[in-house]
Coordinates of C-alpha atoms in Angstrom, one line a residue:
X1439 CA 54.0 30.3 108.4
X1440 CA 57.4 31.0 107.3
X1441 CA 60.1 32.9 109.1
X1442 CA 63.5 32.7 107.8
X1443 CA 66.4 34.2 110.1
X1444 CA 69.9 34.2 109.2
X1445 CA 71.1 35.3 112.9
X1446 CA 70.7 32.8 116.0
X1447 CA 67.4 32.3 117.7
X1448 CA 66.0 35.0 119.5
X1449 CA 63.6 34.1 122.0
X1450 CA 61.0 36.2 123.5
X1451 CA 59.5 35.8 127.4
X1452 CA 56.0 36.7 127.2
X1453 CA 56.7 38.4 131.3
X1454 CA 60.2 40.3 130.3
X1455 CA 61.8 41.6 127.3
X1456 CA 64.0 44.2 125.9
X1457 CA 62.9 47.9 125.0
X1458 CA 64.7 47.1 121.7
X1459 CA 63.2 43.9 119.4
X1460 CA 64.6 42.7 116.2
X1461 CA 63.0 42.9 113.3
X1462 CA 61.9 39.2 111.2
X1463 CA 60.6 39.3 107.8
X1464 CA 57.3 37.3 107.4
X1465 CA 55.9 35.8 104.6
X1466 CA 52.9 36.9 103.3
X1467 CA 50.8 33.7 103.8
X1468 CA 51.1 33.1 107.6
X1469 CA 49.9 30.5 109.7
X1470 CA 49.2 31.5 113.2
X1471 CA 51.6 29.2 115.4
X1472 CA 50.6 27.6 118.6
X1473 CA 49.8 29.8 121.6
X1474 CA 53.6 30.8 123.6
X1475 CA 55.8 29.3 121.0
X1476 CA 57.9 31.0 117.9
X1477 CA 58.1 29.6 114.6
X1478 CA 61.4 30.2 112.8
X1479 CA 63.1 29.4 109.6
X1480 CA 66.0 30.5 107.4
X1481 CA 65.2 33.8 106.1
X1482 CA 67.2 37.1 106.5
X1483 CA 66.6 39.2 109.9
X1484 CA 66.4 43.2 109.7
X1485 CA 67.9 45.0 112.6
X1486 CA 66.0 47.8 114.1
X1487 CA 65.4 50.7 112.9
X1488 CA 65.8 52.7 116.0
X1489 CA 65.5 51.9 119.4
X1490 CA 62.0 51.1 120.7
X1491 CA 61.3 53.2 123.6
X1492 CA 58.0 52.4 125.3
X1493 CA 57.9 49.7 127.7
X1494 CA 55.1 47.8 126.0
X1495 CA 57.5 46.7 123.4
X1496 CA 58.7 44.3 125.9
X1497 CA 55.5 42.5 125.3
X1498 CA 55.7 42.6 121.5
X1499 CA 58.4 41.5 118.7
X1500 CA 58.3 43.8 116.1
X1501 CA 57.7 41.6 112.6
X1502 CA 57.1 43.0 108.9
X1503 CA 54.1 41.4 106.8
X1504 CA 54.0 42.4 103.1
X1505 CA 56.5 45.3 103.8
X1506 CA 54.4 46.6 107.3
X1507 CA 55.8 47.1 110.6
X1508 CA 53.4 44.9 112.6
X1509 CA 54.0 44.3 116.4
X1510 CA 53.6 40.4 117.7
X1511 CA 51.9 40.1 120.7
X1512 CA 54.0 37.4 122.8
X1513 CA 51.1 35.8 124.6
X1514 CA 48.4 35.5 121.7
X1515 CA 50.8 35.9 118.4
X1516 CA 48.1 38.6 117.5
X1517 CA 49.9 41.3 114.9
X1518 CA 48.7 45.2 115.2
X1519 CA 50.0 48.0 113.7
X1520 CA 53.6 49.1 114.4
X1521 CA 53.9 52.5 112.0
X1522 CA 55.4 55.1 114.0
X1523 CA 52.3 57.5 113.4
X1524 CA 50.1 54.9 115.3
X1525 CA 51.5 55.2 118.8
X1526 CA 51.4 52.4 121.1
X1527 CA 48.2 53.3 122.6
X1528 CA 46.2 50.5 121.2
X1529 CA 49.1 48.3 122.3
X1530 CA 48.4 49.1 125.3
X1531 CA 44.9 48.5 125.5
X1532 CA 45.3 45.0 123.5
X1533 CA 47.3 44.0 126.6
X1534 CA 44.4 44.8 128.7
X1535 CA 42.0 42.5 126.9
X1536 CA 44.4 39.7 125.9
X1537 CA 42.6 36.5 126.9
X1538 CA 46.2 34.3 126.8
X1539 CA 47.7 36.9 128.8
X1540 CA 45.3 37.2 131.4
X1541 CA 44.8 33.5 131.8
X1542 CA 48.9 33.1 132.4
X1543 CA 49.1 35.9 134.8
X1544 CA 45.6 35.2 136.6
X1545 CA 47.4 33.0 139.1
X1546 CA 49.2 36.2 140.7
X1547 CA 45.6 38.2 141.1
X1548 CA 43.4 37.1 144.1
X1549 CA 40.4 38.2 141.7
X1550 CA 38.0 36.1 139.7
X1551 CA 38.1 36.3 136.1
X1552 CA 34.9 36.8 133.7
X1553 CA 34.3 37.3 130.1
X1554 CA 34.0 40.7 129.1
X1555 CA 33.8 42.6 125.6
X1556 CA 36.6 45.0 124.8
X1557 CA 37.6 47.1 121.8
X1558 CA 40.7 46.7 119.7
X1559 CA 41.1 48.6 116.7
X1560 CA 37.7 49.7 116.4
X1561 CA 36.5 46.2 116.8
X1562 CA 34.3 44.6 119.5
X1563 CA 36.0 41.3 120.9
X1564 CA 35.7 38.8 123.8
X1565 CA 38.2 39.5 126.9
X1566 CA 38.4 38.3 130.1
X1567 CA 38.1 40.8 133.0
X1568 CA 39.0 40.6 136.9
X1569 CA 36.6 40.8 139.2
X1570 CA 37.8 41.5 143.0
X1571 CA 35.3 42.0 145.7
X1572 CA 37.6 43.3 148.2
X1573 CA 38.3 46.2 145.5
X1574 CA 34.1 46.5 145.2
X1575 CA 34.0 47.0 149.2
X1576 CA 36.7 50.0 148.8
X1577 CA 34.8 51.5 146.0
X1578 CA 31.6 51.3 148.0
X1579 CA 33.3 53.2 151.2
X1580 CA 34.9 55.5 148.9
X1581 CA 31.4 56.4 147.7
X1582 CA 29.8 56.7 151.3
X1583 CA 32.7 59.1 152.0
X1584 CA 33.1 61.5 148.8
X1585 CA 29.0 61.8 148.7
X1586 CA 27.7 62.1 152.3
X1587 CA 25.5 58.3 151.4
X1588 CA 24.5 57.3 155.5
X1589 CA 26.0 53.9 156.2
X1590 CA 22.7 52.5 155.8
X1591 CA 22.9 52.5 152.6
X1592 CA 24.3 48.9 152.0
X1593 CA 21.1 47.7 153.5
X1594 CA 19.1 49.4 150.9
X1595 CA 17.0 46.5 149.0
X1596 CA 17.3 48.5 145.8
X1597 CA 20.7 49.0 145.9
X1598 CA 21.4 45.3 146.6
X1599 CA 19.1 44.5 143.1
X1600 CA 21.9 46.6 141.4
X1601 CA 24.7 44.6 142.6
X1602 CA 22.9 41.5 142.3
X1603 CA 22.4 42.2 138.1
X1604 CA 26.2 43.7 137.9
X1605 CA 27.8 40.7 139.9
X1606 CA 25.8 37.7 141.1
X1607 CA 28.4 36.3 143.3
X1608 CA 29.2 39.7 145.2
X1609 CA 27.8 39.5 148.9
X1610 CA 26.7 43.1 149.7
X1611 CA 29.0 43.7 152.6
X1612 CA 27.3 44.8 156.5
X1613 CA 27.0 48.1 157.7
X1614 CA 29.7 47.1 160.3
X1615 CA 31.9 45.9 157.6
X1616 CA 31.2 49.0 155.6
X1617 CA 32.5 50.8 158.6
X1618 CA 35.5 49.1 158.9
X1619 CA 36.3 49.8 155.0
X1620 CA 35.8 53.5 156.1
X1621 CA 38.4 53.5 158.2
X1622 CA 40.5 51.6 155.8
X1623 CA 40.5 54.2 153.3
X1624 CA 40.8 56.8 156.2
X1625 CA 44.3 55.4 157.3
X1626 CA 45.1 54.7 153.6
X1627 CA 44.5 58.3 152.6
X1628 CA 46.0 59.8 155.7
X1629 CA 49.5 58.1 155.3
X1630 CA 49.2 59.6 151.7
X1631 CA 48.2 62.9 153.0
X1632 CA 51.2 63.0 156.1
X1633 CA 53.6 62.1 153.3
X1634 CA 52.9 64.8 151.0
X1635 CA 52.5 67.4 153.7
X1636 CA 56.1 66.2 155.0
X1637 CA 57.6 66.7 151.8
X1638 CA 56.6 70.3 151.0
X1639 CA 59.6 72.5 151.7
X1640 CA 57.4 76.1 152.5
X1641 CA 55.2 76.9 155.4
X1642 CA 51.6 76.0 156.2
X1643 CA 48.6 78.5 157.1
X1644 CA 46.5 76.7 159.5
X1645 CA 42.5 77.6 159.7
X1646 CA 40.5 76.4 162.3
X1647 CA 36.7 77.0 163.1
X1648 CA 34.5 75.3 165.9
X1649 CA 30.9 74.1 165.3
X1650 CA 28.5 72.1 167.6
X1651 CA 26.3 69.2 166.0
X1652 CA 23.0 70.3 167.4
X1653 CA 21.7 66.4 167.1
X1654 CA 24.5 65.0 169.3
X1655 CA 25.2 68.1 171.3
X1656 CA 28.9 67.3 170.6
X1657 CA 31.8 70.1 169.7
X1658 CA 33.9 69.8 166.8
X1659 CA 37.0 71.6 165.7
X1660 CA 38.1 71.3 161.9
X1661 CA 42.0 72.1 161.4
X1662 CA 42.5 72.6 157.9
X1663 CA 45.8 73.1 156.1
X1664 CA 46.6 75.4 152.9
X1665 CA 49.7 75.4 150.8
X1666 CA 51.2 76.6 147.5
X1667 CA 53.0 73.4 146.2
X1668 CA 56.2 72.8 144.0
X1669 CA 54.0 73.2 141.0
X1670 CA 52.3 76.1 142.2
X1671 CA 48.7 74.6 142.7
X1672 CA 46.9 75.8 145.4
X1673 CA 46.5 72.9 148.0
X1674 CA 43.6 72.7 151.3
X1675 CA 43.2 69.3 153.3
X1676 CA 41.4 68.9 156.6
X1677 CA 43.8 67.7 158.9
X1678 CA 41.6 66.7 161.9
X1679 CA 37.7 66.8 162.5
X1680 CA 38.1 66.7 166.4
X1681 CA 35.6 66.1 168.9
X1682 CA 36.6 68.0 171.3
X1683 CA 34.3 67.6 175.1
X1684 CA 32.6 70.9 176.5
X1685 CA 33.3 73.4 177.9
X1686 CA 35.4 74.7 174.9
X1687 CA 37.8 76.4 176.9
X1688 CA 41.3 78.2 175.4
X1689 CA 43.0 75.5 177.1
X1690 CA 41.4 72.3 175.7
X1691 CA 41.0 74.3 171.9
X1692 CA 44.8 74.8 172.4
X1693 CA 45.9 71.4 173.5
X1694 CA 43.9 69.6 170.6
X1695 CA 45.7 72.2 168.1
X1696 CA 48.9 71.6 169.0
X1697 CA 48.4 68.0 169.5
X1698 CA 47.1 68.1 165.7
X1699 CA 50.4 70.0 164.9
X1700 CA 52.7 67.7 166.2
X1701 CA 51.0 64.5 164.9
X1702 CA 51.5 66.1 161.4
X1703 CA 54.7 67.2 162.2
X1704 CA 54.2 70.6 161.4
X1705 CA 54.6 71.9 164.5
X1706 CA 58.1 73.8 162.8
X1707 CA 56.7 75.0 159.5
X1708 CA 53.1 76.5 160.0
X1709 CA 52.9 80.3 159.3
X1710 CA 49.4 81.6 160.4
X1711 CA 46.7 80.5 162.4
X1712 CA 43.2 81.9 160.7
X1713 CA 40.2 82.1 163.7
X1714 CA 37.1 83.6 163.9
X1715 CA 37.1 86.6 165.9
X1716 CA 36.2 85.5 169.7
X1717 CA 38.1 86.1 173.0
X1718 CA 38.2 82.2 173.6
X1719 CA 40.6 82.3 170.1
X1720 CA 42.7 85.0 171.5
X1721 CA 43.3 83.5 174.7
X1722 CA 44.3 80.0 172.7
X1723 CA 46.6 81.7 170.5
X1724 CA 48.6 83.1 173.2
X1725 CA 48.7 79.8 174.9
X1726 CA 49.9 77.9 171.8
X1727 CA 52.8 80.5 171.4
X1728 CA 53.9 79.4 174.8
X1729 CA 53.8 75.9 173.7
X1730 CA 55.8 76.5 170.7
X1731 CA 59.6 77.4 170.1
X1732 CA 59.7 81.0 168.6
X1733 CA 62.6 80.8 166.8
X1734 CA 60.3 78.3 164.3
X1735 CA 57.4 80.8 164.0
X1736 CA 57.9 84.0 161.6
X1737 CA 59.1 87.0 162.9
X1738 CA 59.1 85.3 166.5
X1739 CA 54.9 84.9 166.0
X1740 CA 54.1 88.6 165.5
X1741 CA 52.2 87.4 162.4
X1742 CA 50.8 83.8 163.7
X1743 CA 47.3 85.4 164.5
X1744 CA 45.0 86.2 161.8
X1745 CA 41.3 87.0 162.2
X1746 CA 38.8 85.6 159.7
X1747 CA 38.0 88.3 157.2
X1748 CA 34.3 87.0 156.5
X1749 CA 33.5 86.7 160.3
X1750 CA 35.0 90.5 160.6
X1751 CA 32.5 91.6 157.3
X1752 CA 29.6 89.7 159.5
X1753 CA 30.0 91.5 162.4
X1754 CA 30.8 95.0 160.9
X1755 CA 27.4 94.7 159.1
X1756 CA 25.7 92.9 162.1
X1757 CA 26.3 96.2 164.2
X1758 CA 25.0 98.4 161.1
X1759 CA 21.8 96.3 160.6
X1760 CA 21.1 96.4 164.3
X1761 CA 19.9 100.4 163.7
X1762 CA 17.6 99.4 161.1
X1763 CA 16.4 96.3 163.0
X1764 CA 12.3 97.9 162.6
X1765 CA 12.2 98.3 159.3
X1766 CA 13.6 94.6 158.6
X1767 CA 11.4 92.9 160.9
X1768 CA 8.5 94.5 159.1
X1769 CA 9.9 92.9 155.8
X1770 CA 11.3 89.7 157.1
X1771 CA 7.6 89.3 158.9
X1772 CA 6.0 89.6 155.5
X1773 CA 8.1 87.3 153.9
X1774 CA 7.7 84.7 156.7
X1775 CA 3.9 85.1 156.4
X1776 CA 3.9 84.7 152.7
X1777 CA 6.4 81.9 152.5
X1778 CA 5.0 80.0 155.6
X1779 CA 2.6 77.8 153.6
X1780 CA 2.1 76.4 149.8
X1781 CA -1.1 77.6 150.1
X1782 CA 0.0 81.5 151.0
X1783 CA 3.0 81.1 148.3
X1784 CA 0.3 80.3 145.5
X1785 CA -1.9 83.0 146.3
X1786 CA 1.7 85.4 146.3
X1787 CA 2.8 84.2 142.7
X1788 CA -1.1 84.5 141.4
X1789 CA -0.8 88.1 142.8
X1790 CA 2.5 89.0 140.9
X1791 CA 1.2 87.5 137.4
X1792 CA -1.3 89.4 137.6
X1793 CA 0.8 92.4 138.2
X1794 CA 2.9 91.0 135.6
X1795 CA 6.0 90.7 137.7
X1796 CA 8.2 87.9 136.8
X1797 CA 8.3 85.2 140.0
X1798 CA 12.2 84.9 138.8
X1799 CA 13.5 84.6 142.5
X1800 CA 11.8 82.9 145.5
X1801 CA 10.9 84.6 148.7
X1802 CA 13.7 83.1 151.3
X1803 CA 13.6 84.0 155.2
X1804 CA 17.4 85.1 156.2
X1805 CA 19.6 83.8 159.0
X1806 CA 19.8 86.0 161.7
X1807 CA 23.6 85.0 162.1
X1808 CA 24.3 85.4 157.9
X1809 CA 23.9 88.9 157.6
X1810 CA 24.5 88.7 153.4
X1811 CA 21.0 86.3 153.9
X1812 CA 19.4 89.4 155.4
X1813 CA 20.7 91.6 152.5
X1814 CA 19.4 89.0 149.8
X1815 CA 16.1 88.7 151.5
X1816 CA 15.8 92.4 151.3
X1817 CA 17.1 92.7 148.1
X1818 CA 14.4 89.9 146.6
X1819 CA 11.4 91.3 148.7
X1820 CA 12.1 95.0 147.3
X1821 CA 11.3 93.8 144.0
X1822 CA 7.9 92.2 145.0
X1823 CA 7.1 95.2 146.7
X1824 CA 4.0 96.3 145.0
X1825 CA 2.9 92.5 145.5
X1826 CA 2.7 93.0 149.0
X1827 CA 0.8 96.1 148.6
X1828 CA -1.8 94.4 146.4
X1829 CA -2.3 91.6 148.9
X1830 CA -2.6 94.1 152.0
X1831 CA -5.0 96.0 149.8
X1832 CA -7.0 93.2 148.7
X1833 CA -7.2 91.5 151.8
X1834 CA -6.5 88.4 150.8
X1835 CA -5.6 86.9 154.2
X1836 CA -6.6 89.0 157.2
X1837 CA -4.1 87.7 159.5
X1838 CA -1.9 89.8 157.0
X1839 CA -1.0 92.8 159.0
X1840 CA 2.8 93.6 158.8
X1841 CA 2.9 95.6 155.4
X1842 CA 6.1 98.0 155.7
X1843 CA 5.4 101.6 155.0
X1844 CA 6.6 103.7 152.3
X1845 CA 9.4 105.3 154.1
X1846 CA 10.6 101.6 155.2
X1847 CA 10.4 100.3 152.0
X1848 CA 12.7 103.3 150.8
X1849 CA 15.0 102.8 153.4
X1850 CA 15.5 99.2 152.8
X1851 CA 16.4 100.0 149.2
X1852 CA 19.0 102.5 150.5
X1853 CA 20.2 99.9 152.8
X1854 CA 20.5 97.4 150.1
X1855 CA 22.7 100.1 148.0
X1856 CA 24.8 100.2 150.6
X1857 CA 25.4 96.4 151.1
X1858 CA 25.8 95.1 147.9
X1859 CA 29.8 95.8 147.9
X1860 CA 29.6 94.0 151.2
X1861 CA 27.3 91.0 149.5
X1862 CA 29.9 91.0 146.2
X1863 CA 33.2 90.7 148.8
X1864 CA 31.2 88.2 151.1
X1865 CA 30.6 85.9 148.0
X1866 CA 34.3 86.2 146.8
X1867 CA 35.7 85.1 149.9
X1868 CA 33.8 82.6 151.1
X1869 CA 33.9 80.8 147.6
X1870 CA 34.7 77.1 147.6
X1871 CA 37.9 78.2 145.6
X1872 CA 38.7 81.0 147.9
X1873 CA 40.6 83.6 146.5
X1874 CA 44.4 84.3 147.8
X1875 CA 45.7 86.9 150.1
X1876 CA 46.6 89.4 147.7
X1877 CA 43.0 89.8 145.9
X1878 CA 41.9 91.1 149.7
X1879 CA 43.5 94.0 150.4
X1880 CA 41.9 96.2 147.4
X1881 CA 38.4 94.3 148.3
X1882 CA 38.3 95.9 152.1
X1883 CA 40.0 99.2 150.9
X1884 CA 36.7 99.7 149.0
X1885 CA 34.3 98.6 151.6
X1886 CA 36.0 101.6 154.0
X1887 CA 35.5 104.1 151.1
X1888 CA 31.9 102.7 151.0
X1889 CA 31.4 103.0 154.7
X1890 CA 32.2 106.3 154.7
X1891 CA 30.1 107.4 151.4
X1892 CA 27.3 105.9 153.5
X1893 CA 28.1 108.3 156.3
X1894 CA 27.5 111.3 154.0
X1895 CA 24.1 110.2 153.3
X1896 CA 20.9 112.7 154.2
X1897 CA 19.2 110.0 155.9
X1898 CA 19.8 110.0 159.9
X1899 CA 19.5 106.4 160.3
X1900 CA 21.6 105.5 157.1
X1901 CA 24.5 107.9 158.7
X1902 CA 23.9 106.0 162.3
X1903 CA 24.3 102.9 160.6
X1904 CA 27.8 103.5 158.6
X1905 CA 29.1 105.2 161.8
X1906 CA 28.2 102.1 163.8
X1907 CA 30.1 99.7 160.9
X1908 CA 32.9 102.1 160.7
X1909 CA 33.7 102.1 164.5
X1910 CA 33.6 97.8 164.2
X1911 CA 35.5 98.2 161.3
X1912 CA 38.5 100.2 162.7
X1913 CA 38.9 97.8 165.8
X1914 CA 39.0 94.6 163.3
X1915 CA 41.3 96.3 160.3
X1916 CA 44.5 96.7 162.2
X1917 CA 44.7 93.1 162.9
X1918 CA 44.7 92.1 159.5
X1919 CA 45.8 94.8 157.2
X1920 CA 49.7 94.3 158.2
X1921 CA 49.9 90.7 156.0
X1922 CA 47.3 91.5 153.5
X1923 CA 49.3 94.6 152.4
X1924 CA 52.5 92.3 152.2
X1925 CA 50.5 90.3 149.6
X1926 CA 49.3 93.0 147.6
X1927 CA 53.0 94.2 147.3
X1928 CA 54.1 90.5 146.5
X1929 CA 51.6 90.8 143.5
X1930 CA 54.2 91.5 140.7
X1931 CA 51.1 93.8 138.9
X1932 CA 50.6 96.1 141.8
X1933 CA 53.9 96.0 143.7
X1934 CA 54.1 99.4 145.8
X1935 CA 51.7 101.2 143.7
X1936 CA 48.7 99.5 145.4
X1937 CA 49.9 101.2 148.8
X1938 CA 50.5 104.8 146.8
X1939 CA 46.7 104.3 145.4
X1940 CA 44.9 102.9 148.4
X1941 CA 46.8 104.3 151.8
X1942 CA 46.3 108.0 151.2
X1943 CA 42.5 107.1 150.5
X1944 CA 42.5 105.4 153.4
X1945 CA 45.2 107.4 155.9
X1946 CA 45.4 110.8 154.5
X1947 CA 48.4 112.3 156.3
X1948 CA 49.1 109.5 158.0
X1949 CA 49.4 107.3 154.7
X1950 CA 53.6 107.8 154.4
X1951 CA 53.7 106.4 157.9
X1952 CA 51.4 103.1 157.3
X1953 CA 53.2 102.4 153.7
X1954 CA 56.5 102.3 155.3
X1955 CA 55.4 99.8 158.2
X1956 CA 54.7 97.7 155.2
X1957 CA 58.2 98.2 153.7
X1958 CA 59.7 97.3 157.1
X1959 CA 57.6 94.1 157.2
X1960 CA 59.0 93.2 153.9
X1961 CA 62.4 93.5 154.6
X1962 CA 62.2 91.9 158.2
X1963 CA 60.3 88.9 156.0
X1964 CA 63.2 88.8 153.8
X1965 CA 65.9 88.9 156.6
X1966 CA 64.2 86.1 158.4
X1967 CA 63.7 83.9 155.3
X1968 CA 67.6 84.6 154.5
X1969 CA 68.4 83.5 158.1
X1970 CA 66.4 80.1 157.9
X1971 CA 67.5 79.1 154.3
X1972 CA 71.2 79.6 155.9
X1973 CA 70.7 77.9 159.2
X1974 CA 68.6 75.3 157.6
X1975 CA 71.2 74.8 154.8
X1976 CA 69.0 72.8 152.3
X1977 CA 69.3 72.9 148.8
X1978 CA 66.8 74.8 146.8
X1979 CA 64.4 72.9 144.6
X1980 CA 63.2 75.0 141.6
X1981 CA 59.2 75.4 141.3
X1982 CA 57.7 73.4 138.0
X1983 CA 56.3 75.3 135.5
X1984 CA 56.8 78.9 134.3
X1985 CA 58.3 80.2 137.6
X1986 CA 61.0 77.8 137.7
X1987 CA 63.7 79.7 136.2
X1988 CA 63.1 83.0 138.3
X1989 CA 62.4 80.8 141.4
X1990 CA 66.2 79.4 141.1
X1991 CA 67.5 83.4 140.6
X1992 CA 65.4 84.4 143.8
X1993 CA 64.7 81.6 146.0
X1994 CA 64.4 83.7 149.3
X1995 CA 61.5 86.1 147.2
X1996 CA 59.7 83.0 146.0
X1997 CA 59.8 81.2 149.1
X1998 CA 58.4 84.4 150.6
X1999 CA 55.7 85.0 147.9
X2000 CA 54.7 81.0 148.1
X2001 CA 53.7 81.3 151.9
X2002 CA 52.3 84.5 152.1
X2003 CA 50.0 84.1 149.1
X2004 CA 48.4 80.6 150.2
X2005 CA 47.3 82.1 153.5
X2006 CA 43.5 82.4 153.0
X2007 CA 41.3 85.4 154.0
X2008 CA 39.1 83.4 155.7
X2009 CA 38.1 80.2 157.9
X2010 CA 35.3 79.1 155.3
X2011 CA 37.4 76.5 154.0
X2012 CA 37.1 74.9 157.5
X2013 CA 33.7 76.0 157.8
X2014 CA 32.4 74.3 154.7
X2015 CA 33.2 70.9 156.0
X2016 CA 30.8 71.9 159.1
X2017 CA 28.0 72.6 156.4
X2018 CA 28.5 69.0 155.0
X2019 CA 28.7 67.5 158.7
X2020 CA 24.9 68.2 159.0
X2021 CA 24.3 65.6 156.5
X2022 CA 26.7 63.0 157.9
X2023 CA 25.5 63.6 161.4
X2024 CA 21.5 63.5 160.5
X2025 CA 19.1 61.7 162.8
X2026 CA 19.4 58.4 161.2
X2027 CA 23.2 59.0 161.6
X2028 CA 23.0 60.8 164.9
X2029 CA 24.3 57.4 166.9
X2030 CA 27.7 57.6 164.7
X2031 CA 31.0 57.4 166.8
X2032 CA 33.1 60.5 166.8
X2033 CA 36.1 58.6 165.4
X2034 CA 34.0 57.4 162.6
X2035 CA 32.9 61.4 162.1
X2036 CA 36.5 62.4 161.7
X2037 CA 37.1 59.7 159.2
X2038 CA 34.5 60.2 157.3
X2039 CA 35.1 64.3 157.3
X2040 CA 38.6 64.0 156.5
X2041 CA 39.0 61.5 153.7
X2042 CA 35.8 63.1 152.3
X2043 CA 38.7 66.1 151.5
X2044 CA 41.6 64.0 150.7
X2045 CA 39.9 62.2 148.2
X2046 CA 38.1 64.9 146.5
X2047 CA 41.6 66.6 146.4
X2048 CA 42.9 63.8 144.7
X2049 CA 40.1 63.6 142.1
X2050 CA 40.3 67.6 141.6
X2051 CA 44.0 67.2 141.4
X2052 CA 44.5 70.2 144.2
X2053 CA 42.2 72.7 145.2
X2054 CA 43.1 75.5 142.7
X2055 CA 45.8 76.7 139.9
X2056 CA 47.4 79.9 141.0
X2057 CA 50.4 78.8 138.6
X2058 CA 48.8 81.6 136.0
X2059 CA 48.7 84.2 138.8
X2060 CA 52.2 83.7 139.9
X2061 CA 53.5 83.3 136.7
X2062 CA 54.3 87.1 136.6
X2063 CA 55.5 87.2 139.9
X2064 CA 59.5 87.4 138.8
X2065 CA 59.2 87.2 134.9
X2066 CA 60.7 90.8 134.4
X2067 CA 62.9 91.2 137.3
X2068 CA 66.5 91.0 136.1
X2069 CA 68.4 91.9 138.9
X2070 CA 71.9 90.9 140.3
X2071 CA 70.5 89.6 143.8
X2072 CA 67.3 89.8 145.7
X2073 CA 68.2 92.9 147.7
X2074 CA 68.8 94.8 144.6
X2075 CA 65.3 93.4 143.6
X2076 CA 63.5 94.7 146.7
X2077 CA 65.3 98.1 146.6
X2078 CA 63.6 98.6 142.9
X2079 CA 60.3 97.3 144.0
X2080 CA 59.8 99.3 147.1
X2081 CA 62.3 102.3 146.3
X2082 CA 64.0 101.6 149.8
X2083 CA 67.3 100.8 150.7
X2084 CA 68.0 97.3 152.4
X2085 CA 70.7 97.1 155.1
X2086 CA 72.0 93.8 155.7

């Protein structure tokens, strides 16, 4: 190869280089030089037409071959296309499989190199990969954490065969070794999660929930943090999955929660605690207030306690279902009878086909503590009413003696009509990607109106059911509607219109007084956040995305919106952790120590959050939060939104 150069020699270091390389003119019949060397001759050198920005050019020299730009690898001297239209992806790809590069740099890697096939410019070539047994053990531990596999999976013969087929040198780790790897992953991911939470400038909402593992008879408390980050992504992380020894008193639960808040350094930056409705939790919240400085809480802690809305709905409907207990029991017994054995269910399906009723939905018994499962059981059973009647008429099984009467069938149908909205709302707020707080307010308003409609029923039992439900509704509604009203007002598509629409329906003549309470709370929050911002004297960092410009214009209002809209309306996010813990604490894992149980549950939350890049995007929902608001200051903005003058 003849390379001519009229400038002083330019050497290229395989491990270092500038982002801008000189362009060499190459003859049409190149002869590859020795690896790592660069031949020169006396031709002209063309200066680079522009600065090469990508860091990949530190590993290449830009040359010309037959008038075309080529990138010559510093290690193997292979030339690849260097035209600007091709980008640099193929240059990065070549470096990953460059044999000479790997050979020269492998001494810095603990892994063992091996031959592998690579794709370069559409052609399959041989390259060198890197095998690191320590990394493989880490990946096995992460798979066990993410998918809930038992730790004993490393003892499974079939899996061992897979490992041997993939890499004969790999030694499958023992169960004790994989436990240590799980704890290593947990420690590393915990540090990352703590660092991310520490960098969060806003406040954090906390959900807690207590469950008992039946096969261990041990109680665990899941503590989950929820917040909206700087890019308006809704984040959710399980902070602790704490083993709490019995008895589960308010003091013991409160101490465990405060310890978690202090450990994660969020004792002065959380805004709300969402818990189930029970006297123990009520007492626990009071004790927590006494252990934390009130000045660090919003409105001196008046908004600290929120009740789980899913649990509220559960209690409301359970009270109503007590009234129709007899009718529901007959249907429950019928469903249980025909789904008890495979032979009986086969008879049920055959009878349905004879009646030309499609068996698209399978009979399912309800869980007494889950009212929506009772609704689904009744709804499915009503669909197969004629099947139950035919089976009873034909005497297919003399043991079947629990056929509901026609009046009971009709009554169940009426009940399902009343419970349909409750079911839809429960599914909404118990979804994996739980809704933001502003979505809850109109839904709960619809439920109140639905209960009032049921009270007008001509059926006395229906009326009695609705009355019982309304009594429970009024007890719990007063404890949650204030914050939900604020969240709804912060929704730019609603503002005060949402209160003007719903409050007259809910409160009648008292609607004006109730709306004024929400307005006062909005101004109180604005004042508190302004005082905190002045006190902390921290520079405001605008959010990333469509709300960044207006976030800089209205930093206090943006901070309120970001904190309030992050409040979950249910503890279902924590509860989902417990539903999966049934697999972890299954019989073959029943001897797991509580420390490994916590590591598995918390690390699973952190790994999946990293995999999914957060819980859900709310940037689109919040993008118009401040978009069409052009006011001189936030006080004027609040006055325009609420029709209410704010006094400093």
